[in-house]
Coordinates of C-alpha atoms in Angstrom, one line a residue:
Chain A
M1 CA 2.7 -25.5 23.0
N2 CA 5.8 -23.8 21.6
S3 CA 7.2 -20.8 23.4
V4 CA 8.5 -17.6 21.8
L5 CA 11.4 -15.9 23.4
T6 CA 11.6 -12.1 22.9
V7 CA 14.4 -9.9 23.9
G8 CA 13.9 -6.1 23.7
S9 CA 12.9 -3.1 25.6
I10 CA 10.3 -2.4 28.3
A11 CA 9.8 1.3 28.5
L12 CA 7.8 4.1 30.0
D13 CA 6.4 6.1 27.0
S14 CA 5.1 9.6 26.9
V15 CA 3.2 10.1 23.7
Q16 CA 1.2 12.8 22.2
T17 CA -0.9 12.4 19.1
P18 CA -3.7 14.6 17.6
F19 CA -6.1 12.4 19.5
G20 CA -4.6 12.4 23.0
K21 CA -1.7 12.4 25.3
V22 CA -0.3 9.9 27.8
E23 CA 2.7 10.1 30.2
G24 CA 4.8 7.3 31.5
V25 CA 2.7 4.5 30.2
L26 CA 3.8 0.9 29.5
G27 CA 5.7 0.6 26.2
G28 CA 8.8 -0.9 24.6
S29 CA 9.3 -3.4 21.8
A30 CA 9.3 -6.5 24.0
T31 CA 6.1 -5.3 25.7
Y32 CA 4.1 -4.9 22.5
F33 CA 5.6 -8.1 21.1
A34 CA 4.8 -10.2 24.2
V35 CA 1.2 -8.9 24.7
S36 CA 0.5 -9.6 21.0
A37 CA 2.2 -13.0 20.8
K38 CA 0.5 -14.1 24.0
F39 CA -2.8 -14.6 22.1
F40 CA -1.2 -17.5 20.2
A41 CA 1.7 -18.9 22.2
K42 CA 3.7 -19.0 25.5
V43 CA 6.0 -16.0 25.7
N44 CA 9.3 -15.7 27.5
L45 CA 10.4 -12.2 27.9
V46 CA 13.9 -10.9 28.5
S47 CA 14.4 -7.2 29.3
V48 CA 15.5 -4.8 31.9
I49 CA 13.6 -2.3 34.1
G50 CA 14.6 0.3 36.6
T51 CA 13.6 0.8 40.2
D52 CA 11.1 3.4 39.2
F53 CA 9.1 0.9 37.1
P54 CA 5.5 0.7 38.3
K55 CA 4.8 -2.7 39.8
R56 CA 1.3 -2.7 38.4
Y57 CA 2.7 -3.0 34.9
M58 CA 4.7 -6.0 35.8
N59 CA 1.8 -7.6 37.6
M60 CA -0.4 -7.0 34.6
L61 CA 2.1 -8.7 32.2
K62 CA 2.4 -11.6 34.7
R63 CA -1.4 -11.9 34.8
L64 CA -1.4 -12.3 31.1
G65 CA 0.8 -15.4 31.5
I66 CA 3.9 -13.8 30.1
N67 CA 7.0 -15.4 31.7
L68 CA 9.0 -12.6 33.2
D69 CA 11.9 -14.7 34.5
G70 CA 14.2 -12.8 32.1
V71 CA 13.2 -9.3 33.3
E72 CA 16.0 -7.9 35.4
Q73 CA 15.4 -5.0 37.7
K74 CA 18.4 -2.7 38.0
N75 CA 19.3 0.2 40.1
G76 CA 18.4 3.3 38.2
R77 CA 15.7 4.8 36.0
S78 CA 13.8 2.8 33.4
F79 CA 14.1 3.5 29.6
R80 CA 11.9 6.4 28.9
W81 CA 10.8 7.5 25.5
K82 CA 8.9 10.7 24.6
A83 CA 7.5 11.3 21.2
R84 CA 4.9 13.2 19.3
Y85 CA 2.9 12.3 16.1
D86 CA 1.3 14.8 13.8
Y87 CA -1.7 14.2 11.6
D88 CA 0.6 12.2 9.4
L89 CA 0.7 9.3 11.8
N90 CA 3.4 7.5 9.8
S91 CA 6.4 8.8 11.6
A92 CA 7.0 9.7 15.2
E93 CA 9.0 12.7 16.2
T94 CA 11.2 11.6 19.1
L95 CA 11.3 14.4 21.7
S96 CA 13.6 12.5 24.0
A97 CA 14.9 9.0 24.5
E98 CA 16.5 8.4 27.9
L99 CA 18.1 5.0 27.7
N100 CA 19.0 5.0 31.4
I101 CA 19.5 1.4 32.6
F102 CA 18.8 0.2 29.1
S103 CA 22.1 1.7 27.9
N104 CA 24.0 -1.2 29.5
F105 CA 21.6 -3.9 28.5
F106 CA 23.6 -7.2 28.1
P107 CA 20.8 -9.6 28.4
K108 CA 21.4 -12.9 30.2
I109 CA 19.0 -15.5 28.9
P110 CA 17.7 -17.6 31.9
N111 CA 18.4 -21.3 31.7
N112 CA 14.7 -22.1 31.4
F113 CA 14.5 -19.9 28.3
R114 CA 17.5 -21.3 26.5
N115 CA 15.5 -24.0 24.7
S116 CA 13.0 -21.6 23.2
R117 CA 12.6 -22.7 19.6
F118 CA 11.1 -19.4 18.4
V119 CA 13.2 -16.3 19.0
F120 CA 12.4 -12.7 18.3
L121 CA 15.3 -10.2 18.6
G122 CA 13.6 -6.8 19.1
N123 CA 15.2 -3.6 17.7
I124 CA 18.4 -3.3 19.7
N125 CA 22.2 -3.1 18.9
P126 CA 22.9 -5.9 16.4
E127 CA 26.0 -6.9 18.4
I128 CA 23.7 -7.6 21.4
Q129 CA 21.2 -9.4 19.2
G130 CA 24.1 -11.7 18.2
F131 CA 25.2 -12.0 21.8
I132 CA 21.7 -13.3 22.6
L133 CA 21.7 -15.8 19.8
R134 CA 24.9 -17.3 21.1
Q135 CA 23.1 -18.0 24.4
V136 CA 20.2 -20.0 22.9
N137 CA 20.4 -23.6 21.9
S138 CA 18.3 -25.5 19.4
T139 CA 16.6 -22.5 17.8
Y140 CA 14.1 -23.4 15.2
L141 CA 13.1 -20.0 13.9
V142 CA 14.9 -16.7 14.6
A143 CA 13.4 -13.4 13.6
C144 CA 14.9 -9.9 14.1
D145 CA 14.0 -6.3 13.7
T146 CA 16.2 -3.3 13.3
M147 CA 16.1 0.5 12.8
N148 CA 17.8 3.2 10.8
H149 CA 20.1 4.0 13.7
W150 CA 21.8 0.6 13.5
I151 CA 21.8 0.6 9.7
E152 CA 23.8 3.8 9.9
K153 CA 26.1 3.1 12.9
Q154 CA 26.5 -0.7 12.9
R155 CA 26.0 -1.7 9.4
N156 CA 28.7 -4.4 9.3
Q157 CA 27.5 -5.9 12.6
L158 CA 23.9 -6.0 11.3
M159 CA 24.9 -7.7 8.0
H160 CA 26.9 -10.2 10.0
L161 CA 23.8 -10.9 12.2
L162 CA 21.6 -11.4 9.2
K163 CA 23.6 -14.5 8.3
K164 CA 22.2 -16.2 11.4
V165 CA 18.7 -15.0 11.2
D166 CA 15.8 -16.7 9.4
I167 CA 13.4 -13.8 9.2
F168 CA 14.3 -10.2 8.9
M169 CA 11.5 -7.6 9.5
L170 CA 12.0 -3.9 8.8
N171 CA 10.1 -1.0 7.4
D172 CA 10.3 0.2 3.8
S173 CA 12.6 3.1 4.4
E174 CA 15.0 0.9 6.4
A175 CA 15.0 -1.7 3.6
R176 CA 15.8 1.0 1.0
E177 CA 18.6 2.4 3.3
L178 CA 20.2 -0.9 4.1
S179 CA 20.1 -2.2 0.5
E180 CA 20.8 1.2 -1.1
E181 CA 18.0 0.4 -3.6
T182 CA 14.9 2.6 -4.0
N183 CA 13.0 -0.3 -5.6
L184 CA 11.6 -2.6 -3.0
L185 CA 11.8 -5.7 -5.1
K186 CA 15.5 -5.0 -5.6
A187 CA 15.9 -4.2 -1.9
A188 CA 14.2 -7.6 -1.0
K189 CA 16.6 -9.4 -3.4
F190 CA 19.6 -7.8 -1.7
L191 CA 18.3 -8.7 1.7
L192 CA 17.5 -12.3 0.8
L193 CA 21.1 -12.7 -0.4
A194 CA 22.3 -11.4 3.0
G195 CA 21.1 -14.5 4.7
P196 CA 17.5 -14.5 5.9
K197 CA 15.1 -16.9 4.3
L198 CA 12.2 -14.5 4.6
I199 CA 12.2 -10.7 4.3
I200 CA 9.2 -8.8 5.7
I201 CA 8.9 -5.2 4.6
K202 CA 6.4 -3.2 6.7
K203 CA 4.8 -0.2 5.0
G204 CA 2.5 1.0 7.8
E205 CA -0.9 2.0 6.4
H206 CA 0.2 0.6 3.0
G207 CA 0.5 -3.0 4.2
V208 CA 3.3 -5.6 4.2
L209 CA 5.4 -7.2 1.5
S210 CA 7.0 -10.5 2.2
F211 CA 9.7 -12.2 0.1
S212 CA 11.2 -15.6 0.2
K213 CA 13.2 -17.5 -2.4
N214 CA 10.1 -19.5 -3.4
F215 CA 7.2 -17.1 -3.0
S216 CA 6.2 -13.5 -2.3
F217 CA 3.2 -12.2 -0.6
Y218 CA 1.6 -8.8 -0.7
T219 CA -1.0 -7.6 1.8
S220 CA -2.8 -4.4 2.4
A221 CA -3.2 -3.0 5.9
Y222 CA -6.5 -3.3 7.8
L223 CA -7.6 0.3 7.6
L224 CA -9.1 2.2 10.5
E225 CA -11.1 5.4 10.7
R226 CA -9.1 6.5 13.6
I227 CA -5.6 5.7 14.7
N228 CA -5.1 7.0 18.2
D229 CA -1.4 6.0 18.6
P230 CA 0.7 4.2 16.1
T231 CA 3.4 3.4 18.7
G232 CA 4.3 -0.3 18.8
A233 CA 2.6 -1.3 15.6
G234 CA 5.7 -3.0 14.2
D235 CA 6.4 -5.0 17.4
T236 CA 2.7 -5.9 17.7
F237 CA 2.9 -7.2 14.1
A238 CA 6.0 -9.2 14.9
G239 CA 4.3 -10.7 18.0
G240 CA 1.2 -11.8 16.1
F241 CA 3.3 -13.1 13.3
M242 CA 5.7 -15.1 15.5
G243 CA 3.0 -16.2 18.0
Y244 CA 0.8 -17.5 15.2
L245 CA 3.8 -19.5 13.6
A246 CA 4.7 -20.9 17.0
S247 CA 1.2 -22.2 17.4
K248 CA 1.5 -24.2 14.2
D249 CA 3.2 -27.5 13.6
R250 CA 4.6 -26.6 10.3
I251 CA 6.3 -23.5 8.9
N252 CA 5.2 -23.5 5.3
E253 CA 4.0 -21.0 2.8
I254 CA 0.4 -21.0 3.8
N255 CA 1.1 -20.6 7.5
I256 CA 3.6 -17.8 6.9
K257 CA 1.0 -16.0 4.8
K258 CA -1.6 -16.4 7.5
A259 CA 0.9 -15.3 10.1
V260 CA 1.5 -12.1 8.2
V261 CA -2.2 -11.4 8.2
Y262 CA -2.5 -12.2 11.9
G263 CA 0.4 -9.8 12.5
S264 CA -1.3 -7.1 10.6
I265 CA -4.6 -7.6 12.4
M266 CA -2.9 -7.5 15.8
A267 CA -1.2 -4.2 14.8
S268 CA -4.5 -2.8 13.7
F269 CA -5.9 -3.3 17.2
A270 CA -2.7 -1.9 18.9
V271 CA -3.0 1.4 17.2
E272 CA -6.6 2.0 18.2
D273 CA -5.5 3.1 21.6
F274 CA -2.5 4.3 23.5
S275 CA 0.0 1.9 25.1
V276 CA -1.2 -1.8 24.9
N277 CA -4.6 -0.8 26.2
R278 CA -6.6 -2.0 23.2
L279 CA -4.7 -5.3 23.2
L280 CA -5.8 -5.8 26.8
E281 CA -9.5 -5.4 25.9
I282 CA -9.7 -7.8 23.0
G283 CA -10.1 -11.6 22.9
R284 CA -9.3 -14.3 20.4
R285 CA -12.8 -14.0 19.0
D286 CA -12.2 -10.3 18.1
I287 CA -9.0 -11.3 16.3
E288 CA -10.8 -14.0 14.3
K289 CA -13.6 -11.7 13.4
R290 CA -11.2 -9.1 12.1
Y291 CA -9.2 -11.8 10.3
R292 CA -12.4 -12.9 8.5
A293 CA -13.3 -9.3 7.7
F294 CA -9.8 -8.8 6.2
R295 CA -10.2 -11.8 4.0
R296 CA -13.5 -10.4 2.6
L297 CA -11.7 -7.0 2.0
T298 CA -9.0 -8.6 0.0
K299 CA -10.3 -11.7 -1.7
F300 CA -11.2 -11.7 -5.4
Chain B
M1 CA -20.2 -6.7 -27.1
N2 CA -20.6 -3.6 -25.1
S3 CA -18.7 -0.5 -26.1
V4 CA -16.9 1.9 -23.9
L5 CA -17.0 5.6 -24.7
T6 CA -14.0 7.6 -23.5
V7 CA -13.6 11.4 -23.7
G8 CA -10.3 12.9 -22.8
S9 CA -7.0 14.0 -24.2
I10 CA -4.8 12.8 -27.0
A11 CA -1.4 14.4 -26.5
L12 CA 2.2 14.5 -27.6
D13 CA 4.3 13.8 -24.5
S14 CA 7.9 14.5 -23.8
V15 CA 9.0 12.6 -20.8
Q16 CA 12.3 12.1 -19.0
T17 CA 12.8 9.5 -16.3
P18 CA 16.0 8.1 -14.7
F19 CA 15.6 5.3 -17.3
G20 CA 15.3 7.2 -20.5
K21 CA 13.8 10.1 -22.4
V22 CA 11.2 10.4 -25.2
E23 CA 10.0 13.4 -27.2
G24 CA 6.6 14.0 -28.8
V25 CA 5.4 10.5 -28.3
L26 CA 1.7 9.4 -28.2
G27 CA 0.1 10.2 -24.8
G28 CA -3.0 11.6 -23.2
S29 CA -5.6 10.2 -21.0
A30 CA -8.0 9.0 -23.7
T31 CA -5.1 7.3 -25.5
Y32 CA -4.0 5.2 -22.5
F33 CA -7.5 4.5 -21.6
A34 CA -8.5 3.3 -25.1
V35 CA -5.4 1.1 -25.7
S36 CA -6.0 -0.6 -22.4
A37 CA -9.8 -1.0 -22.6
K38 CA -9.4 -2.4 -26.2
F39 CA -8.2 -5.7 -24.8
F40 CA -11.6 -6.3 -23.3
A41 CA -14.3 -4.3 -25.2
K42 CA -15.1 -2.1 -28.1
V43 CA -13.8 1.5 -27.6
N44 CA -15.3 4.7 -28.9
L45 CA -12.9 7.6 -28.5
V46 CA -13.7 11.3 -28.4
S47 CA -10.9 13.8 -28.4
V48 CA -9.2 16.5 -30.4
I49 CA -5.8 16.7 -32.2
G50 CA -4.0 19.5 -34.1
T51 CA -2.7 19.6 -37.6
D52 CA 0.8 18.7 -36.4
F53 CA -0.4 15.3 -35.0
P54 CA 1.5 12.4 -36.6
K55 CA -0.7 10.3 -38.9
R56 CA 1.1 7.1 -37.9
Y57 CA -0.3 7.4 -34.3
M58 CA -3.9 7.7 -35.6
N59 CA -3.3 4.8 -37.9
M60 CA -2.0 2.7 -35.1
L61 CA -5.0 3.4 -32.9
K62 CA -7.2 2.6 -35.9
R63 CA -5.4 -0.7 -36.5
L64 CA -6.1 -1.6 -32.9
G65 CA -9.8 -1.3 -33.7
I66 CA -10.4 1.8 -31.7
N67 CA -13.3 3.8 -33.2
L68 CA -11.9 7.3 -33.8
D69 CA -15.1 8.8 -35.3
G70 CA -15.1 11.2 -32.3
V71 CA -11.5 12.5 -32.8
E72 CA -11.7 16.0 -34.3
Q73 CA -8.7 17.5 -36.1
K74 CA -8.5 21.2 -35.6
N75 CA -6.3 23.9 -37.0
G76 CA -3.5 24.5 -34.6
R77 CA -1.0 22.5 -32.5
S78 CA -1.8 19.5 -30.5
F79 CA -1.9 19.3 -26.7
R80 CA 1.8 18.9 -25.6
W81 CA 2.9 17.8 -22.2
K82 CA 6.5 17.9 -21.0
A83 CA 7.4 16.3 -17.7
R84 CA 10.2 14.8 -15.7
Y85 CA 10.3 12.1 -13.0
D86 CA 13.0 11.6 -10.4
Y87 CA 13.9 8.3 -8.8
D88 CA 10.8 8.7 -6.7
L89 CA 8.5 7.8 -9.6
N90 CA 5.3 8.6 -7.7
S91 CA 4.9 12.1 -8.9
A92 CA 5.7 13.9 -12.2
E93 CA 7.2 17.3 -12.3
T94 CA 5.4 19.1 -15.2
L95 CA 7.9 21.2 -17.1
S96 CA 5.3 22.6 -19.5
A97 CA 1.7 21.9 -20.5
E98 CA 0.8 23.5 -23.8
L99 CA -3.0 23.0 -24.1
N100 CA -3.1 24.5 -27.6
I101 CA -6.2 23.2 -29.4
F102 CA -7.2 21.3 -26.3
S103 CA -8.0 24.6 -24.5
N104 CA -11.2 25.0 -26.5
F105 CA -12.2 21.3 -26.3
F106 CA -16.0 21.2 -26.3
P107 CA -16.5 17.6 -27.3
K108 CA -19.4 16.8 -29.6
I109 CA -20.3 13.2 -29.2
P110 CA -21.0 11.6 -32.6
N111 CA -24.5 10.1 -33.1
N112 CA -23.2 6.6 -33.4
F113 CA -21.5 7.0 -29.9
R114 CA -24.5 8.4 -28.1
N115 CA -25.8 5.0 -27.1
S116 CA -22.6 3.8 -25.4
R117 CA -23.6 2.2 -22.2
F118 CA -20.2 2.5 -20.5
V119 CA -18.8 6.0 -20.3
F120 CA -15.4 7.1 -19.0
L121 CA -14.9 10.8 -18.5
G122 CA -11.2 11.4 -18.5
N123 CA -9.6 14.1 -16.4
I124 CA -10.9 17.3 -17.9
N125 CA -12.8 20.3 -16.6
P126 CA -15.8 19.0 -14.7
E127 CA -18.2 21.4 -16.5
I128 CA -17.1 19.8 -19.8
Q129 CA -17.5 16.3 -18.2
G130 CA -21.1 17.3 -17.4
F131 CA -21.6 18.7 -20.9
I132 CA -20.6 15.3 -22.3
L133 CA -22.9 13.4 -20.1
R134 CA -25.9 15.5 -21.3
Q135 CA -25.1 14.3 -24.9
V136 CA -25.3 10.6 -24.2
N137 CA -28.6 8.7 -23.8
S138 CA -29.2 5.4 -22.0
T139 CA -25.9 5.3 -20.0
Y140 CA -25.5 2.2 -17.9
L141 CA -22.3 3.0 -16.1
V142 CA -20.5 6.3 -15.9
A143 CA -17.0 6.7 -14.4
C144 CA -14.9 9.8 -14.1
D145 CA -11.5 10.9 -13.1
T146 CA -10.3 14.3 -11.9
M147 CA -7.1 16.0 -10.7
N148 CA -6.0 18.5 -8.0
H149 CA -6.4 21.4 -10.4
W150 CA -10.2 20.9 -10.8
I151 CA -10.6 20.2 -7.1
E152 CA -9.0 23.6 -6.4
K153 CA -10.5 25.7 -9.2
Q154 CA -13.9 24.0 -9.9
R155 CA -14.8 22.3 -6.7
N156 CA -18.6 23.1 -6.9
Q157 CA -18.8 22.0 -10.5
L158 CA -17.0 18.8 -9.6
M159 CA -19.3 18.1 -6.6
H160 CA -22.3 18.7 -8.9
L161 CA -20.9 16.3 -11.5
L162 CA -20.4 13.6 -8.9
K163 CA -24.2 13.4 -8.4
K164 CA -24.5 12.0 -11.9
V165 CA -21.5 9.7 -11.9
D166 CA -21.5 6.0 -10.8
I167 CA -17.8 5.5 -10.3
F168 CA -15.3 8.1 -9.2
M169 CA -11.6 7.3 -9.6
L170 CA -9.0 9.6 -8.0
N171 CA -5.7 9.3 -6.3
D172 CA -5.1 9.3 -2.6
S173 CA -3.9 12.9 -2.3
E174 CA -6.9 14.1 -4.4
A175 CA -9.3 12.1 -2.2
R176 CA -7.8 13.8 0.8
E177 CA -7.9 17.2 -0.8
L178 CA -11.5 17.0 -2.0
S179 CA -12.9 15.5 1.2
E180 CA -10.6 17.5 3.5
E181 CA -10.0 14.3 5.5
T182 CA -6.5 12.9 6.0
N183 CA -8.0 9.5 6.8
L184 CA -8.8 7.6 3.6
L185 CA -11.8 5.7 5.1
K186 CA -13.3 9.0 6.1
A187 CA -12.5 10.5 2.7
A188 CA -14.2 7.5 1.0
K189 CA -17.3 8.0 3.2
F190 CA -17.5 11.7 2.2
L191 CA -17.1 10.9 -1.5
L192 CA -19.8 8.1 -1.4
L193 CA -22.2 10.7 0.1
A194 CA -21.4 13.0 -2.8
G195 CA -23.2 10.6 -5.2
P196 CA -21.0 7.9 -6.8
K197 CA -21.8 4.3 -5.9
L198 CA -18.2 3.3 -6.1
I199 CA -15.1 5.2 -5.1
I200 CA -11.8 4.0 -6.3
I201 CA -8.7 5.5 -4.6
K202 CA -5.5 4.9 -6.5
K203 CA -2.3 4.8 -4.4
G204 CA 0.3 4.1 -7.1
E205 CA 2.8 1.5 -5.9
H206 CA 0.8 1.0 -2.8
G207 CA -2.3 -0.4 -4.6
V208 CA -5.9 0.6 -4.9
L209 CA -8.7 1.0 -2.3
S210 CA -12.3 0.6 -3.5
F211 CA -15.4 1.5 -1.5
S212 CA -19.1 1.0 -2.1
K213 CA -22.0 1.2 0.3
N214 CA -22.0 -2.6 0.5
F215 CA -18.4 -3.7 0.3
S216 CA -14.8 -2.5 0.3
F217 CA -11.9 -4.0 -1.5
Y218 CA -8.2 -3.4 -0.9
T219 CA -5.5 -4.5 -3.4
S220 CA -1.8 -4.2 -3.5
A221 CA 0.0 -3.1 -6.7
Y222 CA 1.7 -5.6 -8.9
L223 CA 5.3 -4.6 -8.2
L224 CA 8.0 -4.3 -10.8
E225 CA 11.7 -4.2 -10.5
R226 CA 11.8 -1.4 -13.0
I227 CA 9.3 1.3 -13.9
N228 CA 10.5 3.1 -16.9
D229 CA 7.7 5.7 -17.1
P230 CA 4.7 6.0 -14.8
T231 CA 2.9 8.3 -17.2
G232 CA -0.7 7.1 -17.9
A233 CA -0.8 4.5 -15.2
G234 CA -4.1 5.9 -13.8
D235 CA -5.8 6.0 -17.2
T236 CA -4.6 2.6 -18.2
F237 CA -6.0 1.3 -14.9
A238 CA -9.3 3.0 -15.8
G239 CA -9.2 1.4 -19.2
G240 CA -8.7 -2.1 -17.9
F241 CA -11.3 -1.6 -15.2
M242 CA -14.0 -0.2 -17.5
G243 CA -13.2 -2.6 -20.4
Y244 CA -13.4 -5.6 -18.1
L245 CA -16.7 -4.5 -16.7
A246 CA -18.1 -3.8 -20.2
S247 CA -17.1 -7.4 -21.1
K248 CA -19.3 -8.8 -18.4
D249 CA -23.1 -9.3 -18.3
R250 CA -23.4 -8.2 -14.7
I251 CA -21.9 -5.5 -12.7
N252 CA -21.7 -7.1 -9.3
E253 CA -19.3 -7.2 -6.4
I254 CA -17.2 -10.1 -7.8
N255 CA -16.9 -8.5 -11.2
I256 CA -16.0 -5.1 -9.8
K257 CA -13.2 -6.7 -7.7
K258 CA -11.9 -8.5 -10.7
A259 CA -12.1 -5.3 -12.8
V260 CA -9.9 -3.5 -10.2
V261 CA -7.3 -6.3 -10.4
Y262 CA -7.4 -6.2 -14.3
G263 CA -7.0 -2.5 -14.1
S264 CA -4.0 -2.8 -11.8
I265 CA -2.4 -5.4 -14.1
M266 CA -2.9 -3.2 -17.2
A267 CA -1.3 -0.3 -15.4
S268 CA 1.6 -2.5 -14.4
F269 CA 2.3 -3.2 -18.1
A270 CA 1.9 0.4 -19.1
V271 CA 4.7 1.6 -16.8
E272 CA 7.2 -0.9 -18.1
D273 CA 7.9 1.3 -21.1
F274 CA 7.4 4.9 -22.4
S275 CA 4.1 5.9 -24.1
V276 CA 1.8 3.0 -24.8
N277 CA 4.7 0.9 -26.1
R278 CA 4.4 -2.0 -23.7
L279 CA 0.6 -2.2 -24.2
L280 CA 1.2 -2.6 -27.9
E281 CA 3.5 -5.6 -27.3
I282 CA 1.4 -7.7 -25.0
G283 CA -1.6 -10.0 -25.7
R284 CA -4.5 -11.2 -23.7
R285 CA -2.4 -14.2 -22.7
D286 CA 0.2 -12.0 -21.0
I287 CA -2.6 -10.2 -19.1
E288 CA -4.1 -13.5 -17.9
K289 CA -0.7 -14.8 -16.8
R290 CA 0.0 -11.7 -14.7
Y291 CA -3.5 -11.8 -13.3
R292 CA -2.9 -15.4 -12.1
A293 CA 0.5 -14.4 -10.7
F294 CA -1.1 -11.5 -8.8
R295 CA -3.7 -13.9 -7.3
R296 CA -0.8 -16.1 -6.0
L297 CA 0.9 -13.0 -4.6
T298 CA -2.1 -12.0 -2.6
K299 CA -4.1 -15.1 -1.7
F300 CA -3.9 -16.5 1.8

């Protein structure tokens, strides 16, 4: 079984939405990614937590079979993120982001992780994403995420990183900002020229657009009557996507398309509850059921 | 061959987009609908024009084989619409809307149109939409469109009309406004309870969501690198949708889904140029080609 290495944040989130409120719950890009990918593949996680981090969360991730050898515990407080969503659940209003020990995150990849063939670089400083890549040998498939902050502050470093990345995932406003194109087809062309073989543009409730040199793939989102907390949808998508691909022998057009759909399905579960709660309730059977339902919703 | 009756506006449009500018060109909901539906079925058009209306436009519609027996020419100026789109092509800024002779549009359905089995009520006052319905016998499938103006000013009349309509097409913001639900699944449930058997929610570049009691269908839009003028996309969609259904013996799930895709494909052509220009250039072969391309873009 292939393993997927993910490097990103483990955080304590405080989130308020029109449907509820949580404080100091398990969050962070690496968390959502790992819990989602674990349904399909072995997951090696690299991150950092503070001394205040609840042991029960680490134990829970361990029980899921996620390899936490790369999670360093440092003196200080954990990364804490506080945000609020209004009825328009498409964008979070960040109330505070205390990076704490995460501000000096120079991840060391443990020796037993260095041969991971599938690597996902969560949304962190592109220089550090590059620093991680230099520590892994024999990668087969490298995907990365980013955010508007890095596009604005570290544009050159990000463009440099993209030369070494196979798959670039970002949301539509980020794609527009980085490419300086309002049209998403033009944005995708620009991004494909920057290096990655596959560009995945996430549009939230409007679905996902994927572009490679040889094919494109458009998908709707799996809609829900109620989204309790959209936090982590993108990372959960990435986890399902990478996990599914890692579970396959071949990375070809059909498996990439299915991976996009599995990613969307995983994200649709994640947003049904706060933190990773919903992902902890479901099993592979629930995923397959929703996958089949999605096929019926979109086939013609 | 089934015929489709459409009742709506024929207008002279002046439109400016970042990609060009036209003045006094052929427009109006019934025009876009008819030119699009004509690829699939016979079209009977009911509308009104003024004495200033260029003969060449009427001749052109006639040459396409559209039956204009229901187009009345009245003393006065034609309906004129002036609008501007910014780079965000999703919404028009109406600069002026001179209703002129259209403000007293009480359409009389010619006798030879009264047996049309497929009826599309373009976006006009819901009371007049109802007035039209009372003039047709033996309808088999009635679809209607609306807009925010009628939702705000004639809500009760619109809700009353919906009881007599099989298919209700509207855009996402209209669906939210009429249902008072931000969630589109909840909005669709509300609208299905209001009477129509099928609700079609148009989301522009984000595709189309269709809902019936027995199935739902989600489609992406066929994306373009350049949209020269989004005017008429919704009516062109409706024309392709109704025309395709009218060309089929049975109205079932599979044909409805295909009709939605044909509608989207027709709309993707319409927005490539100003007025109905692009629709006049293409043939059935271009439509089929893009339909197949769309299948490849979305199948998994």
